[in-house]
Amino acid sequence: VAESDALVGRGVGELDTPMPVIDLDVMEANIRRLADYARGHGIALWPHAKTHKIPAIAALQLAAGAGGITVAKPGEAEVMAANGIGPLLIHYPCYGAEKWQRIAGVIEGGTPVAVAIDSFEAAEPLAAALAARGLRADVLIELDVGQHRTGVRSPEDATALATRVDALEGLAIAGISCFPGHVRGEQEAMPSLLAGIEQMLSETVERLSVAGLRHDRVSGGGTPAAHLTHLTPTVTELRAGTYVFLDRSEVAYGPLTLDDCALRVHTTVVSVPEPGRAVIDAGSKTLSDAVVLGPGGGFGAVPDRPDVTIRALNEEHGYVELDSGAARLRVGDRLAVVPNHVCACVNLHDVVCGARGGVVEAVFEVAARGRVR
Amino acid sequence: VAESDALVGRGVGELDTPMPVIDLDVMEANIRRLADYARGHGIALWPHAKTHKIPAIAALQLAAGAGGITVAKPGEAEVMAANGIGPLLIHYPCYGAEKWQRIAGVIEGGTPVAVAIDSFEAAEPLAAALAARGLRADVLIELDVGQHRTGVRSPEDATALATRVDALEGLAIAGISCFPGHVRGEQEAMPSLLAGIEQMLSETVERLSVAGLRHDRVSGGGTPAAHLTHLTPTVTELRAGTYVFLDRSEVAYGPLTLDDCALRVHTTVVSVPEPGRAVIDAGSKTLSDAVVLGPGGGFGAVPDRPDVTIRALNEEHGYVELDSGAARLRVGDRLAVVPNHVCACVNLHDVVCGARGGVVEAVFEVAARGRVR
């Protein structure tokens, strides 16, 4: 990116806006905190790169002890592998001839790849593509533990699918995975939710064992319940993604504050048509449309100005409303916004700055941005 | 883009998914329809490139008679100008030293640029940047006609600002603009809304005339009310953007059908965990988070399968729900989705295919994608 070099050494207050800026100290603390938790509980951390899509940040996660990196799409796997990032887990039921060939290409290039799968229909052609090139991938059978998204519906179904998949040349069962996306916040029912998940996972592992299949990898996931992973002790791996930056939604779910959020989008007030409201140069094409349901509402938080609310977004316009009594805003003033959903936000940008003490230290190309295939 | 050449000549049903595909016949009909309307009413069409961000499509709009192309950010202007697209209207109150220099660069490169502005604070430094390089831009003063976003609040304020701006070396008043974003759908109050807008615009033009200022450009905008522009006869220019593709939100507002929507995202069913629901490989990173409020709800329409609803999106997952009695979906089946907000959708993609009769004829790089600065 042409503008990159020129930005290093600049104060973040001098950056052209809108510009996402990572506080590197906060990000490194986030990486360290979950790495320590996982290490302390004997859980392997497999950070999901969907949040940052930046190989250099995946490298920091690996350096902090991660067992590997998780991605969703073959295009993301290609970007990571091309930058020396691995081993990889493609935690997505990829379907399509080009995808299967691209996965084969990544493995052929020397990066170990495991895949999560929940149907024989998706497994069989992938196995054929790999076998035809003399390659092999480990497979985790995805089990639905309550989110009702992807995943087979019972330990019996998981074992039956695992048995069929393990018989395919090109694929080898290594265990199971789940996404407990429904476990978040301070739910009354949390203990029974977690007990139910543990019961499903342990029963599946037992059945795989009886069937003579590998079951040493049991992958769980998600930032909202990451700190509860040890309460489902069958889980051996954790696929959290958002934890690296955190965002306003995660703050709404858990024991975090806006100070734990590593990424802010620096914006400029471009219009103050009348007292009490203003417009910033960040709309849905900068922050994403993601709404947070929680205290304050709105499309992003402004920690330095708690007296303002981003009440609506158009594509390039953020509508800012001032509390009564708030200090007025002027055209040219700057507001640093913590996005509601940082994964969706970063995916809109070609570059993200990394700063320390308010000075740009690195400019990251969001290399896997837009890799939807 | 490396994959581009290989895609031309392929059937759209063979494209790797998710992939946005423009039906070129439908798009050309959309371009023609609004061009004919504008020509018939003596209105100059200035299509907003925010929707497609593709110079080749801007060129088609110019070839159909457009007076120029509208953009929001200097980065978009640079991409368009570099591809020979102009004259340009930057309809956004740009604020920032780099932006002013970049606008100057576009003009210096030979592309005429007009800007819309609603404050002296944004006008003065732009004027200085232009004057320092011996350049000049036309200015439209933006007037708030009821959307309450940007724009000065009264004809008096517009005239006062115009007078100050016109005195600046580097800028010259050419008229006014407005964005009637609140005029949409079948509102009872439509006639009085339009009469109020016409009253504000004509009063402002009259005041500019009395002040001895140019007022020959009166720019109105927006697809939802585009077909009503002749009912505000003071408007001389129209800045519609979405009309080129149309989308599910526009269909909800007006007299259009899903058949008028030129862009569909081709997706694949990747998981069918149980009868009655399925998951497609298009989530919010493919379709955007934009919700439509209207009949059917959901995050996109599937015209060929009206018996399915996209009831939720995660980043890479679309949750599909089948009506009772709907033919079942299988892993590998394909669904073509009309997005809720096509501008937000296209902005997520590096390439978009153009097809005719189901065969890919062109692959467009979304060259101005992500140009938020």
mmCIF file of N, CA, C and O in Angstrom, chain B residues 263-321:
data_model
loop_
_atom_site.group_PDB
_atom_site.id
_atom_site.type_symbol
_atom_site.label_atom_id
_atom_site.label_comp_id
_atom_site.label_asym_id
_atom_site.label_seq_id
_atom_site.Cartn_x
_atom_site.Cartn_y
_atom_site.Cartn_z
ATOM 1 N N LEU B 263 -28.242 -7.249 -9.428
ATOM 2 C CA LEU B 263 -27.154 -7.990 -8.804
ATOM 3 C C LEU B 263 -27.682 -9.043 -7.833
ATOM 4 O O LEU B 263 -28.522 -8.748 -6.988
ATOM 5 N N ARG B 264 -27.185 -10.250 -8.014
ATOM 6 C CA ARG B 264 -27.480 -11.319 -7.066
ATOM 7 C C ARG B 264 -26.166 -11.932 -6.614
ATOM 8 O O ARG B 264 -25.226 -12.040 -7.402
ATOM 9 N N VAL B 265 -26.129 -12.307 -5.369
ATOM 10 C CA VAL B 265 -24.956 -12.999 -4.852
ATOM 11 C C VAL B 265 -25.225 -14.494 -4.941
ATOM 12 O O VAL B 265 -26.179 -14.990 -4.322
ATOM 13 N N HIS B 266 -24.419 -15.172 -5.730
ATOM 14 C CA HIS B 266 -24.571 -16.617 -5.873
ATOM 15 C C HIS B 266 -23.893 -17.299 -4.687
ATOM 16 O O HIS B 266 -22.742 -16.992 -4.366
ATOM 17 N N THR B 267 -24.631 -18.171 -4.043
ATOM 18 C CA THR B 267 -24.151 -18.820 -2.827
ATOM 19 C C THR B 267 -24.363 -20.329 -2.932
ATOM 20 O O THR B 267 -25.108 -20.800 -3.790
ATOM 21 N N THR B 268 -23.711 -21.035 -2.027
ATOM 22 C CA THR B 268 -23.852 -22.495 -1.973
ATOM 23 C C THR B 268 -24.313 -22.913 -0.579
ATOM 24 O O THR B 268 -23.852 -22.359 0.419
ATOM 25 N N VAL B 269 -25.213 -23.883 -0.546
ATOM 26 C CA VAL B 269 -25.607 -24.496 0.724
ATOM 27 C C VAL B 269 -24.437 -25.355 1.195
ATOM 28 O O VAL B 269 -23.999 -26.264 0.487
ATOM 29 N N VAL B 270 -23.918 -25.046 2.381
ATOM 30 C CA VAL B 270 -22.750 -25.776 2.885
ATOM 31 C C VAL B 270 -23.098 -26.718 4.030
ATOM 32 O O VAL B 270 -22.271 -27.538 4.433
ATOM 33 N N SER B 271 -24.296 -26.583 4.563
ATOM 34 C CA SER B 271 -24.660 -27.435 5.699
ATOM 35 C C SER B 271 -26.180 -27.528 5.780
ATOM 36 O O SER B 271 -26.874 -26.523 5.629
ATOM 37 N N VAL B 272 -26.677 -28.742 5.966
ATOM 38 C CA VAL B 272 -28.115 -28.967 6.191
ATOM 39 C C VAL B 272 -28.218 -29.861 7.421
ATOM 40 O O VAL B 272 -28.391 -31.068 7.323
ATOM 41 N N PRO B 273 -28.105 -29.243 8.583
ATOM 42 C CA PRO B 273 -28.015 -30.042 9.808
ATOM 43 C C PRO B 273 -29.291 -30.816 10.109
ATOM 44 O O PRO B 273 -29.243 -31.856 10.735
ATOM 45 N N GLU B 274 -30.432 -30.282 9.655
ATOM 46 C CA GLU B 274 -31.695 -30.987 9.865
ATOM 47 C C GLU B 274 -32.708 -30.409 8.879
ATOM 48 O O GLU B 274 -32.526 -29.309 8.370
ATOM 49 N N PRO B 275 -33.771 -31.153 8.609
ATOM 50 C CA PRO B 275 -34.768 -30.636 7.659
ATOM 51 C C PRO B 275 -35.311 -29.300 8.159
ATOM 52 O O PRO B 275 -35.422 -29.086 9.365
ATOM 53 N N GLY B 276 -35.601 -28.415 7.235
ATOM 54 C CA GLY B 276 -36.225 -27.164 7.641
ATOM 55 C C GLY B 276 -35.250 -26.016 7.793
ATOM 56 O O GLY B 276 -35.654 -24.860 7.868
ATOM 57 N N ARG B 277 -33.939 -26.322 7.843
ATOM 58 C CA ARG B 277 -32.986 -25.219 7.879
ATOM 59 C C ARG B 277 -31.690 -25.632 7.186
ATOM 60 O O ARG B 277 -31.387 -26.815 7.038
ATOM 61 N N ALA B 278 -30.940 -24.610 6.777
ATOM 62 C CA ALA B 278 -29.693 -24.844 6.055
ATOM 63 C C ALA B 278 -28.788 -23.646 6.293
ATOM 64 O O ALA B 278 -29.215 -22.620 6.829
ATOM 65 N N VAL B 279 -27.527 -23.792 5.918
ATOM 66 C CA VAL B 279 -26.573 -22.692 6.036
ATOM 67 C C VAL B 279 -25.940 -22.469 4.672
ATOM 68 O O VAL B 279 -25.513 -23.437 4.017
ATOM 69 N N ILE B 280 -25.899 -21.194 4.228
ATOM 70 C CA ILE B 280 -25.216 -20.857 2.983
ATOM 71 C C ILE B 280 -23.897 -20.157 3.288
ATOM 72 O O ILE B 280 -23.691 -19.642 4.388
ATOM 73 N N ASP B 281 -23.020 -20.155 2.277
ATOM 74 C CA ASP B 281 -21.661 -19.631 2.473
ATOM 75 C C ASP B 281 -21.579 -18.118 2.300
ATOM 76 O O ASP B 281 -20.535 -17.582 1.919
ATOM 77 N N ALA B 282 -22.671 -17.424 2.579
ATOM 78 C CA ALA B 282 -22.692 -15.955 2.513
ATOM 79 C C ALA B 282 -23.237 -15.415 3.820
ATOM 80 O O ALA B 282 -24.395 -15.662 4.162
ATOM 81 N N GLY B 283 -22.392 -14.689 4.541
ATOM 82 C CA GLY B 283 -22.821 -14.048 5.781
ATOM 83 C C GLY B 283 -22.658 -12.555 5.662
ATOM 84 O O GLY B 283 -22.716 -11.984 4.567
ATOM 85 N N SER B 284 -22.417 -11.921 6.798
ATOM 86 C CA SER B 284 -22.356 -10.459 6.802
ATOM 87 C C SER B 284 -21.106 -9.934 6.103
ATOM 88 O O SER B 284 -21.080 -8.783 5.672
ATOM 89 N N LYS B 285 -20.059 -10.752 5.954
ATOM 90 C CA LYS B 285 -18.882 -10.308 5.213
ATOM 91 C C LYS B 285 -19.074 -10.434 3.710
ATOM 92 O O LYS B 285 -18.203 -10.040 2.931
ATOM 93 N N THR B 286 -20.208 -10.986 3.295
ATOM 94 C CA THR B 286 -20.537 -11.116 1.876
ATOM 95 C C THR B 286 -21.721 -10.245 1.500
ATOM 96 O O THR B 286 -21.730 -9.611 0.447
ATOM 97 N N LEU B 287 -22.741 -10.200 2.369
ATOM 98 C CA LEU B 287 -23.989 -9.497 2.057
ATOM 99 C C LEU B 287 -24.105 -8.164 2.783
ATOM 100 O O LEU B 287 -24.938 -7.341 2.423
ATOM 101 N N SER B 288 -23.309 -7.952 3.819
ATOM 102 C CA SER B 288 -23.398 -6.852 4.785
ATOM 103 C C SER B 288 -24.479 -7.157 5.806
ATOM 104 O O SER B 288 -25.315 -8.031 5.606
ATOM 105 N N ASP B 289 -24.453 -6.409 6.892
ATOM 106 C CA ASP B 289 -25.407 -6.634 7.975
ATOM 107 C C ASP B 289 -26.754 -5.978 7.724
ATOM 108 O O ASP B 289 -27.657 -6.099 8.553
ATOM 109 N N ALA B 290 -26.896 -5.263 6.607
ATOM 110 C CA ALA B 290 -28.062 -4.390 6.447
ATOM 111 C C ALA B 290 -29.382 -5.161 6.494
ATOM 112 O O ALA B 290 -29.656 -6.014 5.665
ATOM 113 N N VAL B 291 -30.210 -4.825 7.450
ATOM 114 C CA VAL B 291 -31.533 -5.436 7.598
ATOM 115 C C VAL B 291 -32.538 -4.634 6.785
ATOM 116 O O VAL B 291 -32.434 -3.425 6.673
ATOM 117 N N VAL B 292 -33.498 -5.319 6.220
ATOM 118 C CA VAL B 292 -34.603 -4.602 5.587
ATOM 119 C C VAL B 292 -35.806 -4.708 6.511
ATOM 120 O O VAL B 292 -36.052 -5.743 7.117
ATOM 121 N N LEU B 293 -36.514 -3.622 6.678
ATOM 122 C CA LEU B 293 -37.767 -3.673 7.399
ATOM 123 C C LEU B 293 -38.847 -3.744 6.335
ATOM 124 O O LEU B 293 -39.058 -2.795 5.597
ATOM 125 N N GLY B 294 -39.510 -4.852 6.230
ATOM 126 C CA GLY B 294 -40.528 -4.957 5.193
ATOM 127 C C GLY B 294 -41.061 -6.362 5.124
ATOM 128 O O GLY B 294 -40.702 -7.203 5.950
ATOM 129 N N PRO B 295 -41.858 -6.615 4.112
ATOM 130 C CA PRO B 295 -42.489 -7.929 3.997
ATOM 131 C C PRO B 295 -41.435 -9.028 3.959
ATOM 132 O O PRO B 295 -40.484 -8.946 3.189
ATOM 133 N N GLY B 296 -41.590 -10.018 4.794
ATOM 134 C CA GLY B 296 -40.670 -11.155 4.757
ATOM 135 C C GLY B 296 -39.495 -11.017 5.688
ATOM 136 O O GLY B 296 -38.931 -12.004 6.112
ATOM 137 N N GLY B 297 -39.092 -9.774 6.008
ATOM 138 C CA GLY B 297 -37.928 -9.584 6.870
ATOM 139 C C GLY B 297 -36.700 -10.227 6.254
ATOM 140 O O GLY B 297 -36.627 -10.455 5.052
ATOM 141 N N GLY B 298 -35.719 -10.508 7.073
ATOM 142 C CA GLY B 298 -34.579 -11.264 6.603
ATOM 143 C C GLY B 298 -33.494 -10.437 5.963
ATOM 144 O O GLY B 298 -33.633 -9.245 5.738
ATOM 145 N N PHE B 299 -32.391 -11.120 5.652
ATOM 146 C CA PHE B 299 -31.151 -10.462 5.244
ATOM 147 C C PHE B 299 -30.864 -10.582 3.757
ATOM 148 O O PHE B 299 -29.718 -10.477 3.341
ATOM 149 N N GLY B 300 -31.889 -10.774 2.971
ATOM 150 C CA GLY B 300 -31.737 -10.895 1.533
ATOM 151 C C GLY B 300 -32.931 -11.671 1.012
ATOM 152 O O GLY B 300 -33.598 -12.372 1.769
ATOM 153 N N ALA B 301 -33.212 -11.504 -0.290
ATOM 154 C CA ALA B 301 -34.323 -12.241 -0.906
ATOM 155 C C ALA B 301 -33.758 -13.294 -1.847
ATOM 156 O O ALA B 301 -32.694 -13.101 -2.428
ATOM 157 N N VAL B 302 -34.463 -14.389 -1.985
ATOM 158 C CA VAL B 302 -34.068 -15.457 -2.914
ATOM 159 C C VAL B 302 -35.215 -15.636 -3.904
ATOM 160 O O VAL B 302 -36.111 -16.439 -3.680
ATOM 161 N N PRO B 303 -35.192 -14.851 -5.002
ATOM 162 C CA PRO B 303 -36.357 -14.831 -5.893
ATOM 163 C C PRO B 303 -36.743 -16.215 -6.427
ATOM 164 O O PRO B 303 -37.933 -16.495 -6.593
ATOM 165 N N ASP B 304 -35.753 -17.072 -6.688
ATOM 166 C CA ASP B 304 -36.079 -18.391 -7.237
ATOM 167 C C ASP B 304 -36.599 -19.353 -6.177
ATOM 168 O O ASP B 304 -37.047 -20.444 -6.502
ATOM 169 N N ARG B 305 -36.471 -18.973 -4.934
ATOM 170 C CA ARG B 305 -36.952 -19.827 -3.842
ATOM 171 C C ARG B 305 -37.686 -18.959 -2.818
ATOM 172 O O ARG B 305 -37.192 -18.727 -1.713
ATOM 173 N N PRO B 306 -38.890 -18.483 -3.196
ATOM 174 C CA PRO B 306 -39.626 -17.626 -2.256
ATOM 175 C C PRO B 306 -40.031 -18.361 -0.979
ATOM 176 O O PRO B 306 -40.516 -17.726 -0.037
ATOM 177 N N ASP B 307 -39.796 -19.668 -0.952
ATOM 178 C CA ASP B 307 -40.160 -20.450 0.236
ATOM 179 C C ASP B 307 -39.019 -20.552 1.245
ATOM 180 O O ASP B 307 -39.093 -21.321 2.192
ATOM 181 N N VAL B 308 -37.943 -19.782 1.029
ATOM 182 C CA VAL B 308 -36.869 -19.760 2.025
ATOM 183 C C VAL B 308 -36.653 -18.335 2.525
ATOM 184 O O VAL B 308 -36.887 -17.362 1.803
ATOM 185 N N THR B 309 -36.221 -18.215 3.764
ATOM 186 C CA THR B 309 -35.930 -16.929 4.398
ATOM 187 C C THR B 309 -34.514 -16.961 4.951
ATOM 188 O O THR B 309 -34.113 -17.961 5.550
ATOM 189 N N ILE B 310 -33.759 -15.877 4.710
ATOM 190 C CA ILE B 310 -32.441 -15.767 5.343
ATOM 191 C C ILE B 310 -32.668 -15.035 6.656
ATOM 192 O O ILE B 310 -32.808 -13.817 6.697
ATOM 193 N N ARG B 311 -32.736 -15.793 7.730
ATOM 194 C CA ARG B 311 -33.237 -15.206 8.973
ATOM 195 C C ARG B 311 -32.148 -14.599 9.844
ATOM 196 O O ARG B 311 -32.425 -13.794 10.739
ATOM 197 N N ALA B 312 -30.883 -14.944 9.595
ATOM 198 C CA ALA B 312 -29.788 -14.372 10.384
ATOM 199 C C ALA B 312 -28.494 -14.540 9.606
ATOM 200 O O ALA B 312 -28.392 -15.376 8.697
ATOM 201 N N LEU B 313 -27.518 -13.715 9.948
ATOM 202 C CA LEU B 313 -26.186 -13.821 9.359
ATOM 203 C C LEU B 313 -25.149 -13.815 10.471
ATOM 204 O O LEU B 313 -25.247 -13.037 11.415
ATOM 205 N N ASN B 314 -24.151 -14.695 10.355
ATOM 206 C CA ASN B 314 -22.888 -14.471 11.056
ATOM 207 C C ASN B 314 -21.900 -14.034 9.976
ATOM 208 O O ASN B 314 -22.285 -13.821 8.826
ATOM 209 N N GLU B 315 -20.619 -13.942 10.331
ATOM 210 C CA GLU B 315 -19.697 -13.367 9.358
ATOM 211 C C GLU B 315 -19.647 -14.142 8.035
ATOM 212 O O GLU B 315 -19.636 -13.546 6.963
ATOM 213 N N GLU B 316 -19.607 -15.472 8.130
ATOM 214 C CA GLU B 316 -19.504 -16.279 6.913
ATOM 215 C C GLU B 316 -20.660 -17.267 6.770
ATOM 216 O O GLU B 316 -20.616 -18.153 5.921
ATOM 217 N N HIS B 317 -21.664 -17.132 7.593
ATOM 218 C CA HIS B 317 -22.794 -18.057 7.603
ATOM 219 C C HIS B 317 -24.095 -17.296 7.392
ATOM 220 O O HIS B 317 -24.364 -16.323 8.095
ATOM 221 N N GLY B 318 -24.904 -17.777 6.450
ATOM 222 C CA GLY B 318 -26.278 -17.310 6.314
ATOM 223 C C GLY B 318 -27.212 -18.414 6.776
ATOM 224 O O GLY B 318 -27.144 -19.538 6.279
ATOM 225 N N TYR B 319 -28.066 -18.071 7.733
ATOM 226 C CA TYR B 319 -29.008 -19.056 8.296
ATOM 227 C C TYR B 319 -30.265 -19.047 7.436
ATOM 228 O O TYR B 319 -30.995 -18.046 7.415
ATOM 229 N N VAL B 320 -30.533 -20.152 6.756
ATOM 230 C CA VAL B 320 -31.689 -20.241 5.869
ATOM 231 C C VAL B 320 -32.776 -21.087 6.535
ATOM 232 O O VAL B 320 -32.495 -22.180 7.035
ATOM 233 N N GLU B 321 -33.987 -20.549 6.516
ATOM 234 C CA GLU B 321 -35.119 -21.262 7.095
ATOM 235 C C GLU B 321 -36.096 -21.589 5.976
ATOM 236 O O GLU B 321 -36.408 -20.718 5.155
#
